[in-house]
Structures are given as C-alpha cells and as structure tokens.
Amino acid sequence: MINKSLVIILFFTSVTLEFLFCQVSTQTDKKKLYQKGKKICKTDTQVIFCKAFNFYRNKAFDSCYIYSNMAFSENLSKEKRDILNYIQGVSALNKKLYKKALNNFHSISSTTDYQNFKNLKLGQIHLKLEKYDSAIYYYQRWDTNSIHTDLVFKKNGYHNLALSYLHKKEFSNAKKYFDKELELIHTADTLEIITNKMELANIYYTQYKDEIAIPLFQEAYELAKSFSNLELKLNTSKNLAVVEKNRKNYKKSIEYYTVYDKWKDTIWNRDKIWELTERDKELAVAQKQNEITIQKEKLKQRNIQRANLIIGTVILIIFSGFLCYFYRKLILSNKLIIYQQEKLKSVNKTKDYLFSVVSHDLRSPINTLKKQHQQILDCMISKDFSGVEKTTKTAIAITEDTFHLLNNVLHWSLEQSDQLLFNQHIYPLQSLVAQTWYNLETIAKTKEITFRNQVNTAILIKVDKESLKIVLRNLFDNAIKYTRAKGSITVTTEMIPEDQIAIVIKDTGIGISNERVVQINHLKDISIDRIDRSKGIGLGLLLCQTLIRKNNGTLIVHSTLNSGTQMKIVLPFVNT
Amino acid sequence: MKKLKLLVLEDQPQEANEIKLFLENNNYDVIVSKNLDEAKQIAEIIVFDMIVLDILINGKPEGINFAQYLNKQGIDIPFLFVTSVQSKLIFDQAKLTNPFSYLLKPYNKLELLFSLELAIESHYQQSNALSYQPKNAVLSPIFFFIKKKNSVVKVEVQSISYIEVKEKYCCLKCDKDQYQIKLSLTRIKKTLSNPDFKQVHRNYLVNIKKIKKIYFEDNLILLDNNDKISFSERYKNLFIKDHIIFR
C-alpha cells in the first residue's frame, strides 16, 4: 500500500522531470545543429534541405518531417544525410513516432561527431519505450564519452540514467547517477534541487532507509516551502505526510496532510478562482449580453413608438387638414348663407315695401274711384251731364295715377330682381320726351298746365330707352302733381363741361323744402329697407335714382319753396 | 310719294280698329288681318313695308308663329310686337324671332310711331337717320323713306327726276312733288349707288332716264318735266367720258 502510493508519486515526478530534460536536451542540440545547418545552407543551394532545416528551427516538426523525407530522395552527402536523419529523428520523437526515430538515429553513421548525440537520443527513446536495459546501455556508452558533452546534456543524461536504474530497482546505481546530477546542478536552481532531493529520498525510502530518506524529504519540503511552485509544495508535503503516516506518527502526518490540503486548496482555489473569475466573466458577459438584448428590445420598442408617433402625427395632420378643409367649406357656405340671408332680407323688405305701397296707395284711389262712380251714377239719375263729364275726367285722372303707380311697382320689382331689360342705345332725346309727355297730356290738360319741350331735335343721348322713359314719366308726374293749375313745365337741356349733358325739368310748382331736397339728393345712397315711408319719399323717386344711376347718371334737385323745382338728370354726353 | 303699307295682326276688332285709325291718320296704309292664315295669304299677295303683330290671337301665340313663318320664308320685312302679354316665357320666345320692338299695350301712340321709324332705320342700318328730326330720310336702293311730320312716306327712286342741293338740304324733285331731306348729296350718291343717277353739277344729281335732251353747247339739260338743269364743264367732260355715244 505504502509503496504503491509512493511509486505513483515517483512516476509522476519523473515524468515531469523527464519532459523537462527532454526539452533541455533538444535546445542544446539546436545550437550546434544551427551552425552546421547554416553553414550548409550558405555553401549549398539545396532548397528542400534548407526548408526542412528551417522548419526544424521553427519547431514546425510536421513540415520538417515531411520535407526531410523529400530531401532524402535526393543525392546527398553523408554529412547532410546525418543532419537530415537527426532532424527527422527529433521530429519523429516529438511526434512520438519512436520506431521511426529509432531508425533515423541508428542510420546516423557512427563515425560522425554526433555519436554522443546519437547515444543520448537512443537512450532517451529506449527510456520512452520503457526498454530500460537498452536505455542504460546507450546512456552508459554516452557516459564513457561524456566529458565533451555540455552541462545541460550531462544533467539530462544522468537524470535519465538514474531514472532507468530506478525503474530497474537498482537503487545504488540510481543514487550514484542522481548524486552525479546533483553535483552538476547549480545551487541556485531550486527546482532541480528539490526534484533531485525528492528522487533521492524516494530511492532511500523504497530501500527502507528511512533515516536517510526522511531528512531528504524534509529538506525538499523546506526548500519547496520557500519556493513558488505549488505542485512541488504539494508533492513534498504529501510525501512527508505519507512518510509520517507510515512511521505511525499520525499527528505529524495530519499536520502535513493539512499543509498538503492547504496547498491542494490553494491550487484548487487558484483554479477555482480562475474558474470563478471565468464564470464571473461569463456572467458579466451574459449580463452584458442581456443588457444589450434589453437595450435592443428597448430600442426596438422606441423605434416602434417613434414609428407609431410619426404615423399618429401624419394621421393627425391629415385629419386636421380635412378638418380645416371642411371648416373652410363650412365658413364659405356660412358666408354664402349669410349673404343669401342678407339678400333674402332685402328682397323681403322690398316685397313688404311693395305690398305696403300697393295696399296703402291703391286703397285710397280705388276708394275714390268707387265714390266717383257712385257720383256718376247720381249725376246720371239726376241727368246732370256736365257733372258726369267732370267726375269722369277726375276718375280718368285717378285711374291714370294709379296705373302709373302700378307701373312703378312693376318696374321696381323687375329692377330689383334684375329682370329689367337694359339695352343702351343712342336715341333722340326730344322724341323720348315727347313720347313720355304724350301719356300725361290728359292729366296736364285737366290742370291746364302748359308743357314746353324745348329740347333740340339734334340732341342724342345714349340710354336705355325704357328706363329713361320711366324716369321722365315719374319726374313729369311729380311736376304735374306739385304744380298749381295754369302753371307750366319746361324741359330743356344744358351742356355741362367734361362731356355731360343735363336734362332739366323745371316747374312752377310749390317747391320742396330744403330738408327734403337733401333727402332726395341722398336717396341714391339709400337702400329700400332704410326708407321711412312716413316721410313721404315715394317709390317714384327711388326708382328714378336707381335707374339714372344704372344709366351712369345722377339726379340733382334744386328747389325754392313756392316758386318751383328744378330737376336735373345729368347723363354722359354723346357726341354725334 | 307713296304711303307705307302696314300689316296689322289683331284679333280684337275694337283694338284693330283703333290702331288702324291711328296709323291711317298718320299717313300709313293699314291692312288688318284677324288670324294667322289670313295674314299669310295677304302677305303673299301684297308687299308690306312693316308688320305690327299682336301675340295672342284667339288665345294662341299666333303672332310669334307668324314671325317665325316670316323668318322661315325669308320674307325680309321688319316687324314688331304690340301686345299685352307680359309673360317672360312668351317674351323670350318673341325675342328669338328678332322683332324690332316689343311694345306693351296700352301702347303709347307716339312710341308706336317712333318704333316704326326705328324699325325702318334699323332695317336699312341707318340709325338715327330718320327718327329724331323732321326732313330726315332713310335711303334704300328702291325707296327714299322720308319723315313727314310724325309719319314716314316713301319715294320711289325711279320717280325722282333730279336731286338738287339747297343750302343744308337736298331737294328731291319728282314729276309732281318735291321733298327736302337732310342728307348731303355725296352721301345720297354713295348710298344710292345707282348708275342711273349722274352728277351733272356740283349741286345736281340727275336721273338720266328722265332726261329729254342735252344741250352740250349751252350746258343745259332738259328733263321730261321740262325742268332745266345746268351742266357744269367739269361734270360734262366726265359725263362724255363715261358715255362714248356722245363723242
């Protein structure tokens, strides 16, 4: 039991050391080989050889192996062959192709300077193949010639030799070569000292030379304590613990075990910490990843929100645009409605006005007519024919008057509804005056009013004939109405500078008060709904103003109470 | 001188009579027809100078129908409506037939006469040539329409012997009568554009068909009615130039 555990430890330590030495030996090999290889590459131009050599230098053993194989197919000098064999052997060794390596090394000619190397390598290979006898043989051969070998190789060789003996359980020989190695080891090289001491202790211990082994173990342990290599500390403490246990010195054993555990823990901790930090890192990375995904998610959400916002805004804008459009439409239609309402209002006012005119102004003349008729009837019964004639004449006058009123109403309503035909042409004024007067002649005659049409026949005016006739008719009518019997009415024309002509209608009537003159003159600015009928401004004058304005003219009234009125229709003059 | 011939379409006997009387008093020849068919027949026989139409004849708008008939037949006689119809529909229909006027009953008599004058004026496209002053006239290739008081008479161009300038006026000398019109000689000459009328003097335009004899030596023209007109040198030369026969 005890031995077994120790062997395991020993084997473990030996393997590590072996590997260490292997490396050391190759490194020293290299230096010598470099020089030779360089020399050959300088003097010769064998590309493949140089390539293999370069690969060897760069430790690319695979390529080195292949290229050296290729190099063998060429004709080469012995020296080169030896070098190639060597580098291929090393490559094979590194690749654990031990048999190939063995062949290579064996084929190196025995006359060369590499005899030592050859033996050394062969020993190494045999050790690897656990052929300890052959290994010892080769190492012994090397040892006879080892004076020329440098320190590192010597250490290596001795160590391996000792190991071989150890495996062969020839402890005295093993100890001898370990001692030899120890001699060569530099005192400062603690690692090697510790391992060496441990090996020695092992040797003694397996030989049950405890009294020598234990101090060596302790020495190794003490040295390891102050050395930084944890594995060494672990091994030394474990060795001591096992040793103490075997000595039944359990207290100490436990102590060492605890130390061993401590180191183990430390190693474990070191690994663990590293692991933990790794895990922490992983965690942190995972967390970061998480955060990133969260951020991404957030970004995504934000993007979606933004897109939604934009869509919402666009919809809102479109909606508001529609709203604006409809609002505008509404306002427009409202405006139209208001305008129509205003128009309707004025039209309604006109209608009301006309109704009032018709009802009020028609009532009395019709009533009078009725009375006249009764009077005529009375006269007929009493056979008073002169009475009949007189009454009939008044009746005619009244009828004429009413007819005139009705005409005015008709024209006014036509004018207001834009149905009055309006065609301006050039007409002889004199004729128009005469025509208009013709209708009033009978009434004028009853009042014995003389009429003088003093308009020059050559005067032409550009008017709408019907509207001018309506105007003249109204003005004549007024003139007749307000002129006393046997008065006179004169129509003349008057040139006004700047291409205007005035038709002047002058009567010898009772005149109009200044107040009313002002009223009439301002009538042109007044719409029908503003007229106060109680003040007696009739439809006639209003119609006159409207129609004259339509003919691009103006009506001017001059009057002096009790001596007469002068009405002027100022119209644009047409030059013939 | 001839009176103007008017056709009046009027179904109401009283009104027909009234208008006939009034127009005849004002020197017009008036023939009244009482319905559309009669009017058409008469219009085929007699050439009228103007037509006065009532619209509603026996309750039908025959006046408009007659106007349409005139337009369709291409009978180029000016016509006007004198009616009591005020309906806008009828008025618009009437307007489409291109009347010279549309008078409402009761019509103003002066206005009727005035409208007749205007109708002649517009028919011959000589506005204000007739209506506004006495002694005005409208010229057509065949007739002179001359204003005489409130009326218009026509004088056949062929009946005129010569036209003489008298101050502002031109005097139309016919076989028996003479008329003064207020038109310049050049205008008359231009408007007539009748090869029969030749200017023989600054003041004379002669109807060569009425010439009895020409005394070139004495610069005199003797007309059929034995009137004598002086022949100026200048116009004589022109005259000879135009009439090779005299060379």
Tab-separated table of N, CA and C in Angstrom, chain A residues 49-177:
chain	number	residue	atom	x	y	z
A	49	PHE	N	16.397	20.775	-48.459
A	49	PHE	CA	17.141	20.578	-47.221
A	49	PHE	C	17.037	21.794	-46.327
A	50	CYS	N	17.277	22.961	-46.951
A	50	CYS	CA	17.221	24.211	-46.178
A	50	CYS	C	15.843	24.429	-45.604
A	51	LYS	N	14.858	24.097	-46.417
A	51	LYS	CA	13.476	24.282	-45.956
A	51	LYS	C	13.211	23.405	-44.756
A	52	ALA	N	13.617	22.109	-44.871
A	52	ALA	CA	13.430	21.177	-43.751
A	52	ALA	C	14.139	21.693	-42.519
A	53	PHE	N	15.358	22.186	-42.747
A	53	PHE	CA	16.136	22.687	-41.634
A	53	PHE	C	15.455	23.890	-40.967
A	54	ASN	N	14.944	24.799	-41.838
A	54	ASN	CA	14.253	25.992	-41.307
A	54	ASN	C	13.017	25.611	-40.502
A	55	PHE	N	12.311	24.595	-41.043
A	55	PHE	CA	11.129	24.145	-40.292
A	55	PHE	C	11.532	23.589	-38.952
A	56	TYR	N	12.649	22.871	-38.957
A	56	TYR	CA	13.155	22.310	-37.716
A	56	TYR	C	13.460	23.414	-36.724
A	57	ARG	N	14.111	24.462	-37.251
A	57	ARG	CA	14.472	25.596	-36.389
A	57	ARG	C	13.219	26.249	-35.780
A	58	ASN	N	12.219	26.305	-36.596
A	58	ASN	CA	10.988	26.949	-36.106
A	58	ASN	C	10.058	25.987	-35.385
A	59	LYS	N	10.576	24.788	-35.146
A	59	LYS	CA	9.849	23.759	-34.393
A	59	LYS	C	8.556	23.330	-35.082
A	60	ALA	N	8.490	23.555	-36.412
A	60	ALA	CA	7.336	23.032	-37.140
A	60	ALA	C	7.677	21.605	-37.535
A	61	PHE	N	7.486	20.680	-36.568
A	61	PHE	CA	8.025	19.324	-36.732
A	61	PHE	C	7.326	18.555	-37.822
A	62	ASP	N	6.025	18.816	-38.030
A	62	ASP	CA	5.296	18.114	-39.096
A	62	ASP	C	5.917	18.395	-40.437
A	63	SER	N	6.049	19.693	-40.756
A	63	SER	CA	6.598	20.098	-42.048
A	63	SER	C	8.044	19.640	-42.168
A	64	CYS	N	8.731	19.767	-41.062
A	64	CYS	CA	10.138	19.360	-41.036
A	64	CYS	C	10.269	17.892	-41.422
A	65	TYR	N	9.418	17.087	-40.807
A	65	TYR	CA	9.435	15.640	-41.054
A	65	TYR	C	9.205	15.352	-42.536
A	66	ILE	N	8.173	16.007	-43.093
A	66	ILE	CA	7.801	15.772	-44.495
A	66	ILE	C	8.914	16.205	-45.428
A	67	TYR	N	9.447	17.425	-45.187
A	67	TYR	CA	10.479	17.966	-46.088
A	67	TYR	C	11.766	17.166	-46.005
A	68	SER	N	12.069	16.682	-44.783
A	68	SER	CA	13.300	15.883	-44.667
A	68	SER	C	13.120	14.560	-45.426
A	69	ASN	N	11.943	14.035	-45.369
A	69	ASN	CA	11.641	12.827	-46.145
A	69	ASN	C	11.891	13.067	-47.616
A	70	MET	N	11.361	14.243	-48.107
A	70	MET	CA	11.550	14.610	-49.506
A	70	MET	C	13.031	14.799	-49.814
A	71	ALA	N	13.753	15.408	-48.850
A	71	ALA	CA	15.188	15.662	-49.045
A	71	ALA	C	15.973	14.368	-49.200
A	72	PHE	N	15.515	13.299	-48.522
A	72	PHE	CA	16.211	12.014	-48.601
A	72	PHE	C	16.225	11.471	-50.002
A	73	SER	N	15.167	11.774	-50.798
A	73	SER	CA	15.068	11.214	-52.144
A	73	SER	C	16.145	11.766	-53.060
A	74	GLU	N	16.813	12.861	-52.647
A	74	GLU	CA	17.867	13.422	-53.487
A	74	GLU	C	19.227	12.821	-53.091
A	75	ASN	N	20.136	13.007	-53.966
A	75	ASN	CA	21.502	12.546	-53.648
A	75	ASN	C	22.175	13.521	-52.714
A	76	LEU	N	22.575	13.034	-51.573
A	76	LEU	CA	23.112	13.938	-50.572
A	76	LEU	C	24.437	13.408	-50.040
A	77	SER	N	25.217	14.306	-49.518
A	77	SER	CA	26.473	13.891	-48.871
A	77	SER	C	26.151	13.209	-47.558
A	78	LYS	N	27.111	12.566	-47.021
A	78	LYS	CA	26.924	11.810	-45.789
A	78	LYS	C	26.568	12.730	-44.632
A	79	GLU	N	27.281	13.798	-44.633
A	79	GLU	CA	27.071	14.772	-43.536
A	79	GLU	C	25.629	15.262	-43.510
A	80	LYS	N	25.213	15.590	-44.746
A	80	LYS	CA	23.843	16.098	-44.859
A	80	LYS	C	22.850	15.027	-44.450
A	81	ARG	N	23.135	13.832	-44.870
A	81	ARG	CA	22.258	12.725	-44.502
A	81	ARG	C	22.163	12.588	-42.996
A	82	ASP	N	23.321	12.694	-42.375
A	82	ASP	CA	23.332	12.586	-40.910
A	82	ASP	C	22.452	13.652	-40.268
A	83	ILE	N	22.658	14.901	-40.808
A	83	ILE	CA	21.852	16.012	-40.250
A	83	ILE	C	20.363	15.755	-40.455
A	84	LEU	N	20.036	15.325	-41.713
A	84	LEU	CA	18.636	15.060	-42.025
A	84	LEU	C	18.078	13.979	-41.123
A	85	ASN	N	18.886	12.907	-40.961
A	85	ASN	CA	18.451	11.840	-40.080
A	85	ASN	C	18.195	12.345	-38.683
A	86	TYR	N	19.087	13.217	-38.294
A	86	TYR	CA	18.946	13.752	-36.937
A	86	TYR	C	17.665	14.583	-36.780
A	87	ILE	N	17.516	15.510	-37.723
A	87	ILE	CA	16.332	16.402	-37.551
A	87	ILE	C	15.026	15.630	-37.728
A	88	GLN	N	15.065	14.639	-38.647
A	88	GLN	CA	13.842	13.838	-38.808
A	88	GLN	C	13.585	13.009	-37.575
A	89	GLY	N	14.713	12.463	-36.995
A	89	GLY	CA	14.570	11.693	-35.759
A	89	GLY	C	13.977	12.520	-34.658
A	90	VAL	N	14.494	13.744	-34.505
A	90	VAL	CA	13.948	14.636	-33.455
A	90	VAL	C	12.467	14.907	-33.697
A	91	SER	N	12.145	15.177	-35.032
A	91	SER	CA	10.741	15.439	-35.373
A	91	SER	C	9.864	14.253	-35.009
A	92	ALA	N	10.349	13.048	-35.407
A	92	ALA	CA	9.591	11.838	-35.118
A	92	ALA	C	9.424	11.656	-33.613
A	93	LEU	N	10.513	11.927	-32.893
A	93	LEU	CA	10.465	11.813	-31.433
A	93	LEU	C	9.392	12.718	-30.855
A	94	ASN	N	9.392	13.943	-31.382
A	94	ASN	CA	8.396	14.915	-30.907
A	94	ASN	C	6.990	14.481	-31.251
A	95	LYS	N	6.901	13.762	-32.405
A	95	LYS	CA	5.589	13.303	-32.817
A	95	LYS	C	5.268	11.927	-32.235
A	96	LYS	N	6.165	11.445	-31.374
A	96	LYS	CA	6.022	10.156	-30.692
A	96	LYS	C	6.059	8.963	-31.647
A	97	LEU	N	6.711	9.169	-32.805
A	97	LEU	CA	6.916	8.049	-33.722
A	97	LEU	C	8.258	7.415	-33.368
A	98	TYR	N	8.240	6.653	-32.267
A	98	TYR	CA	9.517	6.228	-31.666
A	98	TYR	C	10.299	5.296	-32.577
A	99	LYS	N	9.583	4.422	-33.278
A	99	LYS	CA	10.305	3.458	-34.115
A	99	LYS	C	11.019	4.144	-35.249
A	100	LYS	N	10.304	5.074	-35.861
A	100	LYS	CA	10.894	5.833	-36.967
A	100	LYS	C	12.125	6.573	-36.465
A	101	ALA	N	11.939	7.214	-35.277
A	101	ALA	CA	13.031	7.969	-34.680
A	101	ALA	C	14.228	7.043	-34.451
A	102	LEU	N	13.917	5.837	-33.929
A	102	LEU	CA	14.975	4.854	-33.659
A	102	LEU	C	15.750	4.546	-34.940
A	103	ASN	N	15.002	4.293	-36.029
A	103	ASN	CA	15.625	4.029	-37.330
A	103	ASN	C	16.527	5.161	-37.745
A	104	ASN	N	15.987	6.382	-37.657
A	104	ASN	CA	16.747	7.563	-38.053
A	104	ASN	C	18.065	7.652	-37.303
A	105	PHE	N	17.922	7.519	-35.992
A	105	PHE	CA	19.136	7.690	-35.180
A	105	PHE	C	20.134	6.578	-35.446
A	106	HIS	N	19.611	5.377	-35.664
A	106	HIS	CA	20.520	4.269	-35.948
A	106	HIS	C	21.258	4.474	-37.229
A	107	SER	N	20.584	5.110	-38.238
A	107	SER	CA	21.221	5.273	-39.547
A	107	SER	C	22.248	6.411	-39.567
A	108	ILE	N	22.351	7.161	-38.459
A	108	ILE	CA	23.412	8.175	-38.409
A	108	ILE	C	24.738	7.415	-38.318
A	109	SER	N	25.662	7.760	-39.244
A	109	SER	CA	26.922	6.988	-39.290
A	109	SER	C	27.715	7.124	-37.989
A	110	SER	N	28.337	6.080	-37.541
A	110	SER	CA	28.981	6.059	-36.226
A	110	SER	C	30.280	6.833	-36.190
A	111	THR	N	30.722	7.257	-37.363
A	111	THR	CA	31.987	7.999	-37.411
A	111	THR	C	31.828	9.489	-37.150
A	112	THR	N	30.624	9.957	-37.229
A	112	THR	CA	30.433	11.415	-37.118
A	112	THR	C	30.630	11.931	-35.713
A	113	ASP	N	30.579	13.269	-35.659
A	113	ASP	CA	30.740	13.940	-34.366
A	113	ASP	C	29.494	13.764	-33.524
A	114	TYR	N	28.444	13.285	-34.147
A	114	TYR	CA	27.166	13.220	-33.422
A	114	TYR	C	26.998	11.928	-32.652
A	115	GLN	N	28.080	11.180	-32.482
A	115	GLN	CA	27.971	9.910	-31.767
A	115	GLN	C	27.332	10.092	-30.407
A	116	ASN	N	27.771	11.094	-29.736
A	116	ASN	CA	27.241	11.364	-28.398
A	116	ASN	C	25.741	11.637	-28.429
A	117	PHE	N	25.433	12.498	-29.361
A	117	PHE	CA	24.006	12.841	-29.509
A	117	PHE	C	23.204	11.612	-29.822
A	118	LYS	N	23.775	10.839	-30.722
A	118	LYS	CA	23.089	9.620	-31.156
A	118	LYS	C	22.777	8.727	-29.966
A	119	ASN	N	23.838	8.474	-29.147
A	119	ASN	CA	23.657	7.631	-27.975
A	119	ASN	C	22.638	8.206	-27.010
A	120	LEU	N	22.774	9.514	-26.794
A	120	LEU	CA	21.864	10.219	-25.885
A	120	LEU	C	20.417	10.057	-26.324
A	121	LYS	N	20.198	10.299	-27.625
A	121	LYS	CA	18.839	10.248	-28.152
A	121	LYS	C	18.285	8.830	-28.095
A	122	LEU	N	19.191	7.869	-28.456
A	122	LEU	CA	18.763	6.485	-28.432
A	122	LEU	C	18.350	6.075	-27.034
A	123	GLY	N	19.173	6.534	-26.053
A	123	GLY	CA	18.829	6.251	-24.645
A	123	GLY	C	17.484	6.810	-24.288
A	124	GLN	N	17.314	8.028	-24.729
A	124	GLN	CA	16.037	8.731	-24.435
A	124	GLN	C	14.849	7.961	-25.001
A	125	ILE	N	15.033	7.502	-26.256
A	125	ILE	CA	13.953	6.770	-26.932
A	125	ILE	C	13.668	5.476	-26.194
A	126	HIS	N	14.740	4.750	-25.844
A	126	HIS	CA	14.543	3.490	-25.149
A	126	HIS	C	13.874	3.681	-23.814
A	127	LEU	N	14.259	4.780	-23.148
A	127	LEU	CA	13.596	5.093	-21.875
A	127	LEU	C	12.108	5.297	-22.094
A	128	LYS	N	11.812	6.005	-23.202
A	128	LYS	CA	10.410	6.279	-23.525
A	128	LYS	C	9.683	4.974	-23.801
A	129	LEU	N	10.388	4.047	-24.475
A	129	LEU	CA	9.786	2.770	-24.817
A	129	LEU	C	9.837	1.780	-23.651
A	130	GLU	N	10.358	2.275	-22.514
A	130	GLU	CA	10.449	1.516	-21.268
A	130	GLU	C	11.373	0.275	-21.404
A	131	LYS	N	12.287	0.397	-22.380
A	131	LYS	CA	13.305	-0.651	-22.507
A	131	LYS	C	14.516	-0.181	-21.725
A	132	TYR	N	14.435	-0.381	-20.429
A	132	TYR	CA	15.405	0.247	-19.527
A	132	TYR	C	16.812	-0.289	-19.745
A	133	ASP	N	16.915	-1.612	-20.052
A	133	ASP	CA	18.256	-2.182	-20.252
A	133	ASP	C	18.984	-1.514	-21.408
A	134	SER	N	18.243	-1.413	-22.571
A	134	SER	CA	18.846	-0.751	-23.735
A	134	SER	C	19.170	0.692	-23.427
A	135	ALA	N	18.248	1.327	-22.719
A	135	ALA	CA	18.448	2.733	-22.350
A	135	ALA	C	19.725	2.855	-21.531
A	136	ILE	N	19.854	1.972	-20.531
A	136	ILE	CA	21.057	2.034	-19.685
A	136	ILE	C	22.291	1.813	-20.532
A	137	TYR	N	22.193	0.834	-21.530
A	137	TYR	CA	23.329	0.550	-22.406
A	137	TYR	C	23.767	1.789	-23.156
A	138	TYR	N	22.777	2.457	-23.777
A	138	TYR	CA	23.124	3.644	-24.589
A	138	TYR	C	23.650	4.753	-23.721
A	139	TYR	N	23.009	4.918	-22.566
A	139	TYR	CA	23.461	6.003	-21.672
A	139	TYR	C	24.848	5.734	-21.164
A	140	GLN	N	25.139	4.426	-20.895
A	140	GLN	CA	26.484	4.071	-20.432
A	140	GLN	C	27.486	4.409	-21.523
A	141	ARG	N	27.161	4.056	-22.786
A	141	ARG	CA	28.052	4.375	-23.904
A	141	ARG	C	28.316	5.863	-24.006
A	142	TRP	N	27.205	6.584	-23.796
A	142	TRP	CA	27.352	8.053	-23.838
A	142	TRP	C	28.240	8.524	-22.693
A	143	ASP	N	28.058	7.890	-21.461
A	143	ASP	CA	28.746	8.336	-20.275
A	143	ASP	C	30.252	8.185	-20.412
A	144	THR	N	30.678	7.129	-21.127
A	144	THR	CA	32.120	6.939	-21.313
A	144	THR	C	32.736	8.086	-22.074
A	145	ASN	N	31.917	8.739	-22.835
A	145	ASN	CA	32.431	9.830	-23.687
A	145	ASN	C	31.850	11.183	-23.295
A	146	SER	N	31.344	11.239	-22.056
A	146	SER	CA	30.534	12.402	-21.673
A	146	SER	C	31.327	13.643	-21.309
A	147	ILE	N	32.652	13.574	-21.288
A	147	ILE	CA	33.466	14.730	-20.886
A	147	ILE	C	33.236	15.897	-21.850
A	148	HIS	N	33.006	15.539	-23.130
A	148	HIS	CA	32.853	16.603	-24.143
A	148	HIS	C	31.435	17.155	-24.217
A	149	THR	N	30.551	16.463	-23.524
A	149	THR	CA	29.156	16.939	-23.565
A	149	THR	C	28.991	18.089	-22.589
A	150	ASP	N	28.160	19.051	-22.971
A	150	ASP	CA	28.000	20.228	-22.079
A	150	ASP	C	27.044	19.927	-20.932
A	151	LEU	N	26.970	20.885	-20.031
A	151	LEU	CA	26.353	20.684	-18.715
A	151	LEU	C	24.912	20.197	-18.780
A	152	VAL	N	24.193	20.864	-19.573
A	152	VAL	CA	22.753	20.563	-19.625
A	152	VAL	C	22.521	19.116	-20.074
A	153	PHE	N	23.283	18.723	-21.103
A	153	PHE	CA	23.148	17.360	-21.599
A	153	PHE	C	23.575	16.333	-20.568
A	154	LYS	N	24.609	16.734	-19.855
A	154	LYS	CA	25.082	15.832	-18.810
A	154	LYS	C	24.000	15.607	-17.778
A	155	LYS	N	23.426	16.729	-17.290
A	155	LYS	CA	22.355	16.657	-16.289
A	155	LYS	C	21.247	15.749	-16.780
A	156	ASN	N	20.883	16.022	-17.993
A	156	ASN	CA	19.815	15.270	-18.632
A	156	ASN	C	20.139	13.781	-18.686
A	157	GLY	N	21.318	13.554	-19.210
A	157	GLY	CA	21.741	12.167	-19.356
A	157	GLY	C	21.788	11.447	-18.019
A	158	TYR	N	22.394	12.070	-17.027
A	158	TYR	CA	22.489	11.447	-15.711
A	158	TYR	C	21.131	11.189	-15.118
A	159	HIS	N	20.280	12.177	-15.281
A	159	HIS	CA	18.927	12.042	-14.724
A	159	HIS	C	18.206	10.857	-15.336
A	160	ASN	N	18.285	10.786	-16.645
A	160	ASN	CA	17.596	9.704	-17.354
A	160	ASN	C	18.181	8.349	-16.987
A	161	LEU	N	19.499	8.347	-16.890
A	161	LEU	CA	20.183	7.103	-16.499
A	161	LEU	C	19.720	6.659	-15.117
A	162	ALA	N	19.704	7.636	-14.190
A	162	ALA	CA	19.251	7.349	-12.812
A	162	ALA	C	17.823	6.820	-12.833
A	163	LEU	N	17.010	7.448	-13.680
A	163	LEU	CA	15.616	7.023	-13.779
A	163	LEU	C	15.530	5.570	-14.252
A	164	SER	N	16.387	5.257	-15.265
A	164	SER	CA	16.391	3.902	-15.783
A	164	SER	C	16.737	2.922	-14.687
A	165	TYR	N	17.769	3.253	-13.918
A	165	TYR	CA	18.154	2.395	-12.809
A	165	TYR	C	17.056	2.296	-11.785
A	166	LEU	N	16.415	3.412	-11.563
A	166	LEU	CA	15.310	3.433	-10.594
A	166	LEU	C	14.226	2.449	-11.008
A	167	HIS	N	13.945	2.490	-12.307
A	167	HIS	CA	12.931	1.585	-12.809
A	167	HIS	C	13.400	0.151	-12.693
A	168	LYS	N	14.683	-0.043	-12.881
A	168	LYS	CA	15.240	-1.381	-12.743
A	168	LYS	C	15.416	-1.781	-11.279
A	169	LYS	N	15.088	-0.861	-10.386
A	169	LYS	CA	15.213	-1.004	-8.929
A	169	LYS	C	16.647	-1.267	-8.504
A	170	GLU	N	17.578	-0.754	-9.343
A	170	GLU	CA	18.982	-0.825	-8.925
A	170	GLU	C	19.276	0.489	-8.243
A	171	PHE	N	18.915	0.544	-6.989
A	171	PHE	CA	18.892	1.831	-6.280
A	171	PHE	C	20.267	2.430	-6.091
A	172	SER	N	21.251	1.547	-5.884
A	172	SER	CA	22.600	2.093	-5.645
A	172	SER	C	23.092	2.854	-6.886
A	173	ASN	N	22.892	2.218	-8.048
A	173	ASN	CA	23.286	2.905	-9.299
A	173	ASN	C	22.480	4.174	-9.511
A	174	ALA	N	21.175	4.035	-9.269
A	174	ALA	CA	20.288	5.214	-9.419
A	174	ALA	C	20.762	6.348	-8.545
A	175	LYS	N	21.084	5.991	-7.288
A	175	LYS	CA	21.536	7.027	-6.341
A	175	LYS	C	22.811	7.671	-6.827
A	176	LYS	N	23.722	6.745	-7.372
A	176	LYS	CA	25.015	7.244	-7.859
A	176	LYS	C	24.827	8.320	-8.937
A	177	TYR	N	23.922	7.995	-9.893
A	177	TYR	CA	23.739	8.959	-11.000
A	177	TYR	C	22.959	10.176	-10.595
